mmCIF file of N, CA, C and O in Angstrom:
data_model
loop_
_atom_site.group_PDB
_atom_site.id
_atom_site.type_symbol
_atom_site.label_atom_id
_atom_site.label_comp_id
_atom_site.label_asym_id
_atom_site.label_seq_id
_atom_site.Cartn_x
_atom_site.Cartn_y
_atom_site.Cartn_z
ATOM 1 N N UNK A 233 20.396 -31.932 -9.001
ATOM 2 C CA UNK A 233 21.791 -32.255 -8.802
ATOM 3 C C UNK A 233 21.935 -32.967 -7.464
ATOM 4 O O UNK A 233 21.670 -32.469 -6.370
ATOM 5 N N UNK A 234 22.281 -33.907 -7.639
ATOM 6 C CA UNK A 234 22.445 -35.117 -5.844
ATOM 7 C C UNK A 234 23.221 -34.322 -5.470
ATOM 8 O O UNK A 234 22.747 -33.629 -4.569
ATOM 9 N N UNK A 235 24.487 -34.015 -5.805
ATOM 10 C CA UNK A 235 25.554 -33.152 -4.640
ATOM 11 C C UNK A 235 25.025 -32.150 -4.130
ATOM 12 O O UNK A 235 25.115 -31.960 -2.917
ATOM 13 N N UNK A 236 24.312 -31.233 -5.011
ATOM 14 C CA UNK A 236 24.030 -30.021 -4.339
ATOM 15 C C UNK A 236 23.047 -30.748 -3.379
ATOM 16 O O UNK A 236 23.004 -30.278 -2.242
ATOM 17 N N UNK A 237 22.236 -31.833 -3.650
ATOM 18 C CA UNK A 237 20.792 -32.005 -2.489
ATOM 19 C C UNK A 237 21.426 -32.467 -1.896
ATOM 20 O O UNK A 237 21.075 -31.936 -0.843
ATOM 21 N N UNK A 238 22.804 -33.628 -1.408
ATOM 22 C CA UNK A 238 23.247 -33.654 -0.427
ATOM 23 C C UNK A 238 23.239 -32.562 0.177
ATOM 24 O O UNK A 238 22.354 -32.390 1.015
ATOM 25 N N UNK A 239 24.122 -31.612 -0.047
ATOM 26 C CA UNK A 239 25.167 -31.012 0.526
ATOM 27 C C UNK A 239 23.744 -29.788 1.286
ATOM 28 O O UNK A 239 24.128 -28.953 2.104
ATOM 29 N N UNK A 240 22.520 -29.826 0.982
ATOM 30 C CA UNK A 240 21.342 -28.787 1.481
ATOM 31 C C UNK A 240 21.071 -30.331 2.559
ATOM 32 O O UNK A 240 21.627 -30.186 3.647
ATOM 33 N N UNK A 241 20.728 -30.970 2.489
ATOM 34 C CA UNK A 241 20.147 -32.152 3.559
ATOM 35 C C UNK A 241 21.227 -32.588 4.815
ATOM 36 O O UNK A 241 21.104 -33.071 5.941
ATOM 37 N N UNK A 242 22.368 -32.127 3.942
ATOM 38 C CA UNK A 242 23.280 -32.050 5.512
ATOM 39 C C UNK A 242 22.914 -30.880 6.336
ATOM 40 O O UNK A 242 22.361 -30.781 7.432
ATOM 41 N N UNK A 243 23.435 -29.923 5.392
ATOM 42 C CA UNK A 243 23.237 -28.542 6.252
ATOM 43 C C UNK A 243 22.013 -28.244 7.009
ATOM 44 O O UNK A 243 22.003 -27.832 8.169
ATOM 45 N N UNK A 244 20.687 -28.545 6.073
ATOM 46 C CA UNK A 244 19.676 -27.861 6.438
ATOM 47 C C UNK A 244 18.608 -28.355 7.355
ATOM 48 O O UNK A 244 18.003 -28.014 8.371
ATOM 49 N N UNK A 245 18.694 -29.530 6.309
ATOM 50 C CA UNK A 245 17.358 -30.707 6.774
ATOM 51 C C UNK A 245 17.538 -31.780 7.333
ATOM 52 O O UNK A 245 18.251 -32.729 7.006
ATOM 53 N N UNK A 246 16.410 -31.527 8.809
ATOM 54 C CA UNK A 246 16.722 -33.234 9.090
ATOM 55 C C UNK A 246 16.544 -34.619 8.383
ATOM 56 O O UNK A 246 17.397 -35.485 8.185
ATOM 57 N N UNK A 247 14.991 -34.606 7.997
ATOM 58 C CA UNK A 247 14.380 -35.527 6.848
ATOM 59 C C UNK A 247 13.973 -35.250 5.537
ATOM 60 O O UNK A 247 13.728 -34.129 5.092
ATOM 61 N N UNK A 248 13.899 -36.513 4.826
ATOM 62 C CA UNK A 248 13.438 -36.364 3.792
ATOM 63 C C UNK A 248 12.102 -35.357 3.384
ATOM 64 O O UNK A 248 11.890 -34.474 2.553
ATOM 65 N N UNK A 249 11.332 -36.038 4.485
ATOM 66 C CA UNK A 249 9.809 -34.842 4.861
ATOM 67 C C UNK A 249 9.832 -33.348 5.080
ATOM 68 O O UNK A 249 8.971 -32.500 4.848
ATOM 69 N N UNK A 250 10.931 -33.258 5.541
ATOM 70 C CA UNK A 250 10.961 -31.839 5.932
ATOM 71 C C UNK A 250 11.300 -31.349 4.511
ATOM 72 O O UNK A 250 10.360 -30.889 3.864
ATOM 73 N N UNK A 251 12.810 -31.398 3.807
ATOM 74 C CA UNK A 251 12.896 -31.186 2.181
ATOM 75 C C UNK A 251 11.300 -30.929 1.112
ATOM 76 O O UNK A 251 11.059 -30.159 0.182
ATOM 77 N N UNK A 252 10.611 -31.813 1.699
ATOM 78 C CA UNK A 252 9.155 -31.908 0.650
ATOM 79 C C UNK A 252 8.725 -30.953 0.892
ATOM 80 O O UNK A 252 8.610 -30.165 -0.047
ATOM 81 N N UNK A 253 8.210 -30.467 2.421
ATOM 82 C CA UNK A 253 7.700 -29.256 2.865
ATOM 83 C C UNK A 253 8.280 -28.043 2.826
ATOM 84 O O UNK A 253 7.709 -27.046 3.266
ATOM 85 N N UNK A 254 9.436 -28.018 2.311
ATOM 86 C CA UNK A 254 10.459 -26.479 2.303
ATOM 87 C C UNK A 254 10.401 -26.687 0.739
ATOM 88 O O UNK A 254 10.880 -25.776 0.064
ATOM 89 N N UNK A 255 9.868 -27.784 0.080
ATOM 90 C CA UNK A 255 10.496 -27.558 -1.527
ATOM 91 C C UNK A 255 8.545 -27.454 -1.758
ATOM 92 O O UNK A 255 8.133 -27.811 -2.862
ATOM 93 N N UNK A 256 7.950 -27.183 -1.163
ATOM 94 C CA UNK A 256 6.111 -26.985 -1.474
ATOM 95 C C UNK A 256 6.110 -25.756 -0.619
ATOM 96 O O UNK A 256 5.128 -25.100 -0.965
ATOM 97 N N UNK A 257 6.731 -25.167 0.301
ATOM 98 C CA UNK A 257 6.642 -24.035 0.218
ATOM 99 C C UNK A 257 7.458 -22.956 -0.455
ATOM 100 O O UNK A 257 7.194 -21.765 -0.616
ATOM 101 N N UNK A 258 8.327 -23.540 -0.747
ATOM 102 C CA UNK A 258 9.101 -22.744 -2.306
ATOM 103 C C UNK A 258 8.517 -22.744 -3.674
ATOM 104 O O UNK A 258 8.819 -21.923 -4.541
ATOM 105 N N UNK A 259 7.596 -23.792 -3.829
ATOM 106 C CA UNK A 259 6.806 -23.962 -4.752
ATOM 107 C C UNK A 259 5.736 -22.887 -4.792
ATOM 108 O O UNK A 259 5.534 -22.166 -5.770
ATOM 109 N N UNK A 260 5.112 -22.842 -3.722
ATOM 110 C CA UNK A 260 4.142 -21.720 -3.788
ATOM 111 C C UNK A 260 4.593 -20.437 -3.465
ATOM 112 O O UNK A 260 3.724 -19.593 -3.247
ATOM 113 N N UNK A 261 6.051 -20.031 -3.369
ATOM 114 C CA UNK A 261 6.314 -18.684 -3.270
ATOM 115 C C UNK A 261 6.901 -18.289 -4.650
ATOM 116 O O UNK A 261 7.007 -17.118 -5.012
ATOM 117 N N UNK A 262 7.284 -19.393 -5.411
ATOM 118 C CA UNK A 262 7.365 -19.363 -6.741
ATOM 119 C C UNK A 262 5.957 -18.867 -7.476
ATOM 120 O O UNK A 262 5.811 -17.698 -7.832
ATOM 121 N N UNK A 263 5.230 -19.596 -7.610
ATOM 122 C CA UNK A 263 3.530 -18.931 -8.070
ATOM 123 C C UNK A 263 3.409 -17.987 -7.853
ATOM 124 O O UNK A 263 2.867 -17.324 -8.738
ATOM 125 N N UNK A 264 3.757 -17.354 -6.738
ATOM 126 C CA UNK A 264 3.143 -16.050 -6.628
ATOM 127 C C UNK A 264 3.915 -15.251 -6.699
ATOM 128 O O UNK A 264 3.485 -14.116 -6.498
ATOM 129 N N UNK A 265 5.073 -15.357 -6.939
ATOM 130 C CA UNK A 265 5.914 -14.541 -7.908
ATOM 131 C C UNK A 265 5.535 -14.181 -9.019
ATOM 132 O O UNK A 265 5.319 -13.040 -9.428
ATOM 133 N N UNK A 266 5.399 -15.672 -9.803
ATOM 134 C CA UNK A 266 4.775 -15.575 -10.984
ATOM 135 C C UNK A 266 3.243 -14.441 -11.047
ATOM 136 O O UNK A 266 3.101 -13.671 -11.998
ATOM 137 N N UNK A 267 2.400 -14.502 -10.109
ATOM 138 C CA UNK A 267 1.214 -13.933 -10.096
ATOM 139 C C UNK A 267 1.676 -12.704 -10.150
ATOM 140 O O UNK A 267 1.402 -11.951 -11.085
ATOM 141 N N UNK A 268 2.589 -12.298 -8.936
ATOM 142 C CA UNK A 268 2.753 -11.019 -8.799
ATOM 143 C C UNK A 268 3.218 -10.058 -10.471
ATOM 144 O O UNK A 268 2.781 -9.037 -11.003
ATOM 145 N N UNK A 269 4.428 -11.176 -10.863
ATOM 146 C CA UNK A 269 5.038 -10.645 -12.008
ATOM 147 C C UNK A 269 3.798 -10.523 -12.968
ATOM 148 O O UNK A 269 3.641 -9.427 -13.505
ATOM 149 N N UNK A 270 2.952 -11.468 -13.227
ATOM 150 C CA UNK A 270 2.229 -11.145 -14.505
ATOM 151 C C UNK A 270 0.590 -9.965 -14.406
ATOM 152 O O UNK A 270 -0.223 -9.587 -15.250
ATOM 153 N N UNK A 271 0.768 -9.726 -12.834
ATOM 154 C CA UNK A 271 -0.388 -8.872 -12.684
ATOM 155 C C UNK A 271 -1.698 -9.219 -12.713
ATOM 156 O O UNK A 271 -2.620 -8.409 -12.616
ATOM 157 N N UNK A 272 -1.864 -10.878 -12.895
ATOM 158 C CA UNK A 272 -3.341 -11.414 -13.254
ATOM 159 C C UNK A 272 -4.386 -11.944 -12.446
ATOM 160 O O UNK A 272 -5.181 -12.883 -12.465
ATOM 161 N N UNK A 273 -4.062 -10.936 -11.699
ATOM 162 C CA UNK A 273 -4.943 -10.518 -10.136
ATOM 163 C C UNK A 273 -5.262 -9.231 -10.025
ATOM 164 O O UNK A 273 -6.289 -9.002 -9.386
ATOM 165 N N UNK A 274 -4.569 -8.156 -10.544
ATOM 166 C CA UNK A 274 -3.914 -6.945 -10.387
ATOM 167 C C UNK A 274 -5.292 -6.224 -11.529
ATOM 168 O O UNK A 274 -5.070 -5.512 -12.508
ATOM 169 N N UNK A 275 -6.839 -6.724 -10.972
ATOM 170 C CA UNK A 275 -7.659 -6.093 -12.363
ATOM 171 C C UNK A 275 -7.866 -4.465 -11.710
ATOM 172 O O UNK A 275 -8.870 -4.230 -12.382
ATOM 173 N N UNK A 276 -7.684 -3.297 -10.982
ATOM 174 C CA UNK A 276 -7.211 -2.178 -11.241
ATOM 175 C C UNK A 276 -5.923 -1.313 -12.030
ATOM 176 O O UNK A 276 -5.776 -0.319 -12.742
ATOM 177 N N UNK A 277 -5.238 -2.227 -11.494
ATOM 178 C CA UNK A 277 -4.083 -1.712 -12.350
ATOM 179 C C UNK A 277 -4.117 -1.527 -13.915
ATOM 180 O O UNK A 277 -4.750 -2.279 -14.656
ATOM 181 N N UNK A 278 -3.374 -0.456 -14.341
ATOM 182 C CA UNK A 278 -3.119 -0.051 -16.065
ATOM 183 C C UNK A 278 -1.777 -0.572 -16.727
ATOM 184 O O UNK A 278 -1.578 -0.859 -17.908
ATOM 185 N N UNK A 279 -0.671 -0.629 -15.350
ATOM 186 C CA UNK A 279 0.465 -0.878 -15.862
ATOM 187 C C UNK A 279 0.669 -2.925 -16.469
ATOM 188 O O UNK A 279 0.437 -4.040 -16.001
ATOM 189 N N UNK A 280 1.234 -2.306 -17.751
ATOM 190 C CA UNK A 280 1.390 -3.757 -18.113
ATOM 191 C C UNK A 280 2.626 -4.711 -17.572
ATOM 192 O O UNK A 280 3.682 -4.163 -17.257
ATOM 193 N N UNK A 281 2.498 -6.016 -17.477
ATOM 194 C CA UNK A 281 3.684 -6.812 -16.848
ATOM 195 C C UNK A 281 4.757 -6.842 -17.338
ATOM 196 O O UNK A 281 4.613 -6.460 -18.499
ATOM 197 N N UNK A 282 5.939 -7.110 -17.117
ATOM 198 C CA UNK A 282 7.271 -6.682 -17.863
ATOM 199 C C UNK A 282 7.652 -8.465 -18.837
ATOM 200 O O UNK A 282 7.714 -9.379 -18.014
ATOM 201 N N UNK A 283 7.770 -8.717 -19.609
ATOM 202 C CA UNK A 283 7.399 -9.687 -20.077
ATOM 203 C C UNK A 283 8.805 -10.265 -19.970
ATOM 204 O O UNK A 283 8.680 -11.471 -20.183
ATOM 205 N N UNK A 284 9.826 -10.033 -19.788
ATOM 206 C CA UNK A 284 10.700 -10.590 -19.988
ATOM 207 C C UNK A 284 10.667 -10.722 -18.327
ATOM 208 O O UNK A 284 11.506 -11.583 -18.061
ATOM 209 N N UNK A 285 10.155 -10.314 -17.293
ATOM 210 C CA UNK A 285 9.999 -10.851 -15.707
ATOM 211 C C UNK A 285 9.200 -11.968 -15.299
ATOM 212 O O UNK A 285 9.234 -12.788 -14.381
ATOM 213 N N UNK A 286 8.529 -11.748 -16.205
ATOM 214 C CA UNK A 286 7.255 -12.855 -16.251
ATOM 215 C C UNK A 286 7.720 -14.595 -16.676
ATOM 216 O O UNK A 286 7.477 -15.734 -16.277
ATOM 217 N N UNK A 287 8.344 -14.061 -17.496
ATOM 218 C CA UNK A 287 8.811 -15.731 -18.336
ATOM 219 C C UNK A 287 10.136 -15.577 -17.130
ATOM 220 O O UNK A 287 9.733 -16.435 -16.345
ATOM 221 N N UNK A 288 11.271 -15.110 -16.573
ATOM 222 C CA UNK A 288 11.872 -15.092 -15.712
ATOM 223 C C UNK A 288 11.339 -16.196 -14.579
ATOM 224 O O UNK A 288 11.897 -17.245 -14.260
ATOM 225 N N UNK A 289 10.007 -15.602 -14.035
ATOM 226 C CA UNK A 289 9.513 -15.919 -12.879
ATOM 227 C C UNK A 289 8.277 -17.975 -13.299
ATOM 228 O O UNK A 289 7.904 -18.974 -12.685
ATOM 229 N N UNK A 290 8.218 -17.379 -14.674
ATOM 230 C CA UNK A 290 7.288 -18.903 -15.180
ATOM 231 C C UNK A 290 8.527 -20.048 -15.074
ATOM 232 O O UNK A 290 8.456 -21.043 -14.354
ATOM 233 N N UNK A 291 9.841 -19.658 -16.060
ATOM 234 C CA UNK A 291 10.887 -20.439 -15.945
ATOM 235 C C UNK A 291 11.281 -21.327 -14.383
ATOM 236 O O UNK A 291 11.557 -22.520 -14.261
ATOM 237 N N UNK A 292 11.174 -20.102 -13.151
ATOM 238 C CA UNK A 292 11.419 -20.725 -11.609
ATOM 239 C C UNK A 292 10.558 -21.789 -11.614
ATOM 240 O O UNK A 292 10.813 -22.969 -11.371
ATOM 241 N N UNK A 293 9.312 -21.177 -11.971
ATOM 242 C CA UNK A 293 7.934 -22.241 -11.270
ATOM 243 C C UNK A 293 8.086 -23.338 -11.884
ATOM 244 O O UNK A 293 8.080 -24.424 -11.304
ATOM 245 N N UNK A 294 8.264 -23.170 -13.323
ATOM 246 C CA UNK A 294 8.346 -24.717 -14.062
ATOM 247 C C UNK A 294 9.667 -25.491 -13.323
ATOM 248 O O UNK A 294 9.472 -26.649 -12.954
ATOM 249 N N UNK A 295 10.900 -24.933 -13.115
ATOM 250 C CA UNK A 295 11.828 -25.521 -12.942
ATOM 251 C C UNK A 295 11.384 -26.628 -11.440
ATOM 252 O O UNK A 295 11.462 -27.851 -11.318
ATOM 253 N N UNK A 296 10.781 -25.237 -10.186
ATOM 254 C CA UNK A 296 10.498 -26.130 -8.863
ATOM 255 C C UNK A 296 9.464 -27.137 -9.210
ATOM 256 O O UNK A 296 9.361 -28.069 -8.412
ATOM 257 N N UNK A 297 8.754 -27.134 -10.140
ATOM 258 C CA UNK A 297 7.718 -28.181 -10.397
ATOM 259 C C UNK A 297 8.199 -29.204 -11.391
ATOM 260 O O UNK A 297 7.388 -30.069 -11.723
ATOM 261 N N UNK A 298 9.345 -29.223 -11.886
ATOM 262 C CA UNK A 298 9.576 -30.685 -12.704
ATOM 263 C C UNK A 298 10.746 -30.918 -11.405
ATOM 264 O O UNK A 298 10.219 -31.952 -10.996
ATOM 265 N N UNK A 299 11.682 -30.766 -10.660
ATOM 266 C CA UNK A 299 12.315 -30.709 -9.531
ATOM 267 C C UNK A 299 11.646 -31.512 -8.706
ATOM 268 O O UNK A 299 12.079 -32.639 -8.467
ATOM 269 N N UNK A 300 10.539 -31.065 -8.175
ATOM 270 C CA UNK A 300 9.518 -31.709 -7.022
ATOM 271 C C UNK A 300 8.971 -33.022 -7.633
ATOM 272 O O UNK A 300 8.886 -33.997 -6.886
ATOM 273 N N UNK A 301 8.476 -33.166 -9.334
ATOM 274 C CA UNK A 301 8.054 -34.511 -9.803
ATOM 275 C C UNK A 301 9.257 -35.558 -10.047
ATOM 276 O O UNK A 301 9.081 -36.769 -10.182
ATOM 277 N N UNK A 302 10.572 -34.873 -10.084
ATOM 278 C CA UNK A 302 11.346 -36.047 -10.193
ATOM 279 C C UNK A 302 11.693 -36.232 -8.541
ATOM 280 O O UNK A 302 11.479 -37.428 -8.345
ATOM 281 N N UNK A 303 12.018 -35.774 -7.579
ATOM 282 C CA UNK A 303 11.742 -36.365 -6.208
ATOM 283 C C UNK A 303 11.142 -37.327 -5.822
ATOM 284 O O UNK A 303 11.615 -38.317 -5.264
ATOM 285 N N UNK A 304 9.223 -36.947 -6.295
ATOM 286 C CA UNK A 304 8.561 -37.888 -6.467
ATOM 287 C C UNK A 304 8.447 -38.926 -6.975
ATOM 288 O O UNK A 304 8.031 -39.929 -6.396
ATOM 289 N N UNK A 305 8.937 -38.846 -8.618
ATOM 290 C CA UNK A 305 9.286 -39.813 -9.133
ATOM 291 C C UNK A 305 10.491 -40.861 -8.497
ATOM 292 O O UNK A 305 10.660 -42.040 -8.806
ATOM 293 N N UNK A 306 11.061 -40.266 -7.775
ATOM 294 C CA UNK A 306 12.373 -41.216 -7.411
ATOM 295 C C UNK A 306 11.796 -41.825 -6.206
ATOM 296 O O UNK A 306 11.905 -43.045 -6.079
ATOM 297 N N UNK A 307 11.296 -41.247 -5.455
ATOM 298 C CA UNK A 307 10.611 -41.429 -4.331
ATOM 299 C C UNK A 307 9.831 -43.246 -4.496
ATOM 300 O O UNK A 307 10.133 -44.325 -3.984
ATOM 301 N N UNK A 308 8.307 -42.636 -5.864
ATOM 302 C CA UNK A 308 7.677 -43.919 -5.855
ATOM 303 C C UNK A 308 8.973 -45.513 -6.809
ATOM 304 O O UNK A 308 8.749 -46.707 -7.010
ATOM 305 N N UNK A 309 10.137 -44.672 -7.099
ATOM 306 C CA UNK A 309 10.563 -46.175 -7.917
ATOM 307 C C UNK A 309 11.437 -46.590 -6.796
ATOM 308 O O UNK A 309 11.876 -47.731 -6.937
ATOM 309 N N UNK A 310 11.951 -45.735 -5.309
ATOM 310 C CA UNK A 310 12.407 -46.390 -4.454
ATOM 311 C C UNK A 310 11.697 -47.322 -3.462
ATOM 312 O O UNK A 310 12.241 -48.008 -2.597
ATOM 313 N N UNK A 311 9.865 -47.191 -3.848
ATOM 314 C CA UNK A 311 8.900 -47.645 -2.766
ATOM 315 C C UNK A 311 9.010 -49.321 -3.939
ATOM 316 O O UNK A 311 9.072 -50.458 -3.472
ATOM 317 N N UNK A 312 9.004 -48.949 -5.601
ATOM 318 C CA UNK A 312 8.766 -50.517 -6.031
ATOM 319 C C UNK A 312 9.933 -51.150 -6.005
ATOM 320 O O UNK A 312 9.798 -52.369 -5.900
ATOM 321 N N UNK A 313 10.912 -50.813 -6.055
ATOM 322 C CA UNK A 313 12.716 -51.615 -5.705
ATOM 323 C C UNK A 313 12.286 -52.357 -4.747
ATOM 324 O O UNK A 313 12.704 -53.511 -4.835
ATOM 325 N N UNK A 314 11.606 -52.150 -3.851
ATOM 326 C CA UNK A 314 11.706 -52.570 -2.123
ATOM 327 C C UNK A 314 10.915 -54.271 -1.867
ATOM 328 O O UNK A 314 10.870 -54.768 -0.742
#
């Protein structure tokens, strides 16, 4: 949503660069959500993952990762406009 990314790049961020690096470290705190939720690290454990937390937490990750490729994507069609 442009308004909402305005309205975070006013408030938050100075540059564009900085956004990349706060949206790749949200990216990887997403994953390991996901890890945490699905337990598939967790080889002591008995208890099984809650499955409806799991797809919860897959849904975030997919979302910050098609999010971050259209950035990118906008990114490289603003480098061929030029």
């Amino acid at each position: 949503n442009k308004k909402l990314d305005d309205i975070f790049m006013s408030k938050y961020i100075d540059t564009e660069d900085k956004l990349y690096e706060k949206n790749c470290l949200e990216l990887i705190v997403e994953l390991c959500e996901l890890a945490n939720e699905s337990k598939c690290f967790k080889y002591w454990t008995v208890k099984k993952p809650d499955k409806e937390l799991v797809l919860e937490e897959f849904a975030d990750s997919l979302m910050m990762i098609l999010y971050m490729l259209t950035l990118i994507m906008k990114g490289c069609l603003l480098c061929l406009t030029k």
